[in-house]
DNA sequence: GAGTGGTCTAGACCACCAT
DNA sequence: TGGTGGTCTAGACCACTCT
């Protein structure tokens, strides 16, 4: 099977919630009802419900049932590992990408550290994102050329992840991210439509493949008024 | 049982990883070995491993095993639902909390919306956090007084969560958060040691109990140079 | 008491990795 | 080929909520 049973049950229920077929503040069918409905074991149903739980679609209440949460109040989580192209598709805004720089060179001391490499080449890709006619984001990607070979400027103009996951068949698995605020350099001020701002919100990400290979380090700098990060978190003891 | 078996196995392995007893870039014992070690079924072991996976401690590799990831590279996630007091304890820094305002009043139209209330009272608590001798954070909490009764200024000076979870016995379950950058008002500039900054990083959170009751809306405003948010994210298809 | 979710167990088959 | 994790099933007992 390409996608597992519990994955497809998760998607099925999630879509119903998103479409409003199952309204917020109502309860899902009980686990035993879902077993019959999807002809699955309880464990399989529970795995699907766990995904809904982790992603903030439902809240389970002992002795009562699975309550559907308001999802439209909060527009969609930017947390998680998403490429800019995927993000764009959920935003429905006018976005243009300019590839400002595309180079390949032997790894520098700093990138040895950031990418955990010993030797080899690094691609550096600088892209400027124009949203609604304003240049508001600079993305700088550093990629390990041994892991991601054959990258071209055309891939950068389209989507790095489409090349990595589609063409190369690699699987992006997880990322560590850090958000800080940094002063804008003179060059950055020239590249972006900055108005009077002197600061940029910088999202640094380290992205890993399924086999835990670190292949990408990214700094995404956003004009402060155009930055927004949404998160859903559960308390774990 | 107070804590479940898989929870305690999770904590046991997590502590070993954090202590360095199980070094990064080595593999955990296999699931069947762990079954014997902890005298548990495979499902129980897998639940414990799932928690390690979700929290970024390990990466599972089909046919190979569970690889321990570098956790010290990234200092601890501020994502998740944590009270400021808990956060402080992980930071080991000098922190002083000043309760600047503590009032109770009938719900306003804006808080009706933010807290989803029809009627009743709201506590408003404004606290200033002084770190290493500098006032750098303003936390403004709005709490539904019907859900959290009997709050006092003393609780605010200590820890709201300690009162809510300890004294009242309620369970904080999940939160929706949003991070944006906002201009600092004149009042905020006076309350904080702002230097030349005109902007504040604002973390808005909506916090819910186990039964999905929204009880708190918080705006936490940070001086830009003192703000840092760390996140771990897995790609979910 | 009946129904709900939470935990734990045991067994089975598969896909993937190493050798 | 033998070991690893990924999925699925079936059955059991418990704690909690509602009426």
mmCIF file of N, CA and C (backbone and C1' of nucleotides) in Angstrom, chain A residues 63, chain C residues 1-4, chain D residues 15-19:
data_model
loop_
_atom_site.group_PDB
_atom_site.id
_atom_site.type_symbol
_atom_site.label_atom_id
_atom_site.label_comp_id
_atom_site.label_asym_id
_atom_site.label_seq_id
_atom_site.Cartn_x
_atom_site.Cartn_y
_atom_site.Cartn_z
ATOM 1 N N UNK A 63 -14.493 9.501 28.406
ATOM 2 C CA UNK A 63 -15.880 9.250 28.772
ATOM 3 C C UNK A 63 -16.881 10.006 27.939
ATOM 4 P P DG C 1 -25.297 -2.277 37.776
ATOM 5 O "O5'" DG C 1 -25.822 -2.238 36.268
ATOM 6 C "C5'" DG C 1 -27.092 -1.616 36.003
ATOM 7 C "C4'" DG C 1 -27.009 -0.909 34.671
ATOM 8 C "C3'" DG C 1 -26.126 -1.623 33.643
ATOM 9 O "O3'" DG C 1 -26.803 -1.596 32.402
ATOM 10 C "C1'" DG C 1 -25.338 0.606 33.954
ATOM 11 P P DA C 2 -26.274 -2.455 31.213
ATOM 12 O "O5'" DA C 2 -25.953 -1.299 30.170
ATOM 13 C "C5'" DA C 2 -26.903 -0.237 29.956
ATOM 14 C "C4'" DA C 2 -26.253 0.829 29.087
ATOM 15 C "C3'" DA C 2 -25.352 0.257 27.984
ATOM 16 O "O3'" DA C 2 -25.496 1.066 26.819
ATOM 17 C "C1'" DA C 2 -24.090 1.682 29.353
ATOM 18 P P DG C 3 -24.728 0.638 25.460
ATOM 19 O "O5'" DG C 3 -23.686 1.822 25.278
ATOM 20 C "C5'" DG C 3 -24.152 3.178 25.275
ATOM 21 C "C4'" DG C 3 -22.974 4.108 25.365
ATOM 22 C "C3'" DG C 3 -21.828 3.762 24.390
ATOM 23 O "O3'" DG C 3 -21.508 4.893 23.600
ATOM 24 C "C1'" DG C 3 -20.999 4.108 26.575
ATOM 25 P P DT C 4 -20.339 4.801 22.499
ATOM 26 O "O5'" DT C 4 -19.123 5.574 23.159
ATOM 27 C "C5'" DT C 4 -19.197 6.986 23.408
ATOM 28 C "C4'" DT C 4 -18.004 7.376 24.226
ATOM 29 C "C3'" DT C 4 -16.677 6.982 23.616
ATOM 30 O "O3'" DT C 4 -16.201 7.984 22.770
ATOM 31 C "C1'" DT C 4 -16.732 6.571 25.967
ATOM 32 P P DA D 15 -9.474 1.877 37.681
ATOM 33 O "O5'" DA D 15 -9.758 3.182 36.816
ATOM 34 C "C5'" DA D 15 -8.674 3.907 36.210
ATOM 35 C "C4'" DA D 15 -9.227 5.177 35.573
ATOM 36 C "C3'" DA D 15 -10.155 5.975 36.479
ATOM 37 O "O3'" DA D 15 -9.944 7.358 36.207
ATOM 38 C "C1'" DA D 15 -11.341 5.277 34.553
ATOM 39 P P DC D 16 -10.647 8.476 37.068
ATOM 40 O "O5'" DC D 16 -11.721 9.067 36.055
ATOM 41 C "C5'" DC D 16 -11.294 9.616 34.808
ATOM 42 C "C4'" DC D 16 -12.490 9.724 33.893
ATOM 43 C "C3'" DC D 16 -13.671 10.493 34.513
ATOM 44 O "O3'" DC D 16 -13.764 11.752 33.857
ATOM 45 C "C1'" DC D 16 -14.371 8.518 33.345
ATOM 46 P P DT D 17 -14.875 12.805 34.284
ATOM 47 O "O5'" DT D 17 -16.132 12.408 33.385
ATOM 48 C "C5'" DT D 17 -16.080 12.565 31.965
ATOM 49 C "C4'" DT D 17 -17.454 12.264 31.381
ATOM 50 C "C3'" DT D 17 -18.593 13.039 32.022
ATOM 51 O "O3'" DT D 17 -19.358 13.618 30.977
ATOM 52 C "C1'" DT D 17 -19.080 10.709 32.021
ATOM 53 P P DC D 18 -20.439 14.731 31.357
ATOM 54 O "O5'" DC D 18 -21.816 13.975 31.119
ATOM 55 C "C5'" DC D 18 -22.054 13.330 29.852
ATOM 56 C "C4'" DC D 18 -23.150 12.297 30.040
ATOM 57 C "C3'" DC D 18 -24.428 12.839 30.690
ATOM 58 O "O3'" DC D 18 -25.478 12.745 29.741
ATOM 59 C "C1'" DC D 18 -23.781 10.728 31.605
ATOM 60 P P DT D 19 -26.839 13.580 29.968
ATOM 61 O "O5'" DT D 19 -27.880 12.456 30.366
ATOM 62 C "C5'" DT D 19 -27.785 11.175 29.767
ATOM 63 C "C4'" DT D 19 -28.677 10.218 30.539
ATOM 64 C "C3'" DT D 19 -29.773 10.922 31.345
ATOM 65 O "O3'" DT D 19 -30.982 10.213 31.246
ATOM 66 C "C1'" DT D 19 -28.526 9.511 32.761
#
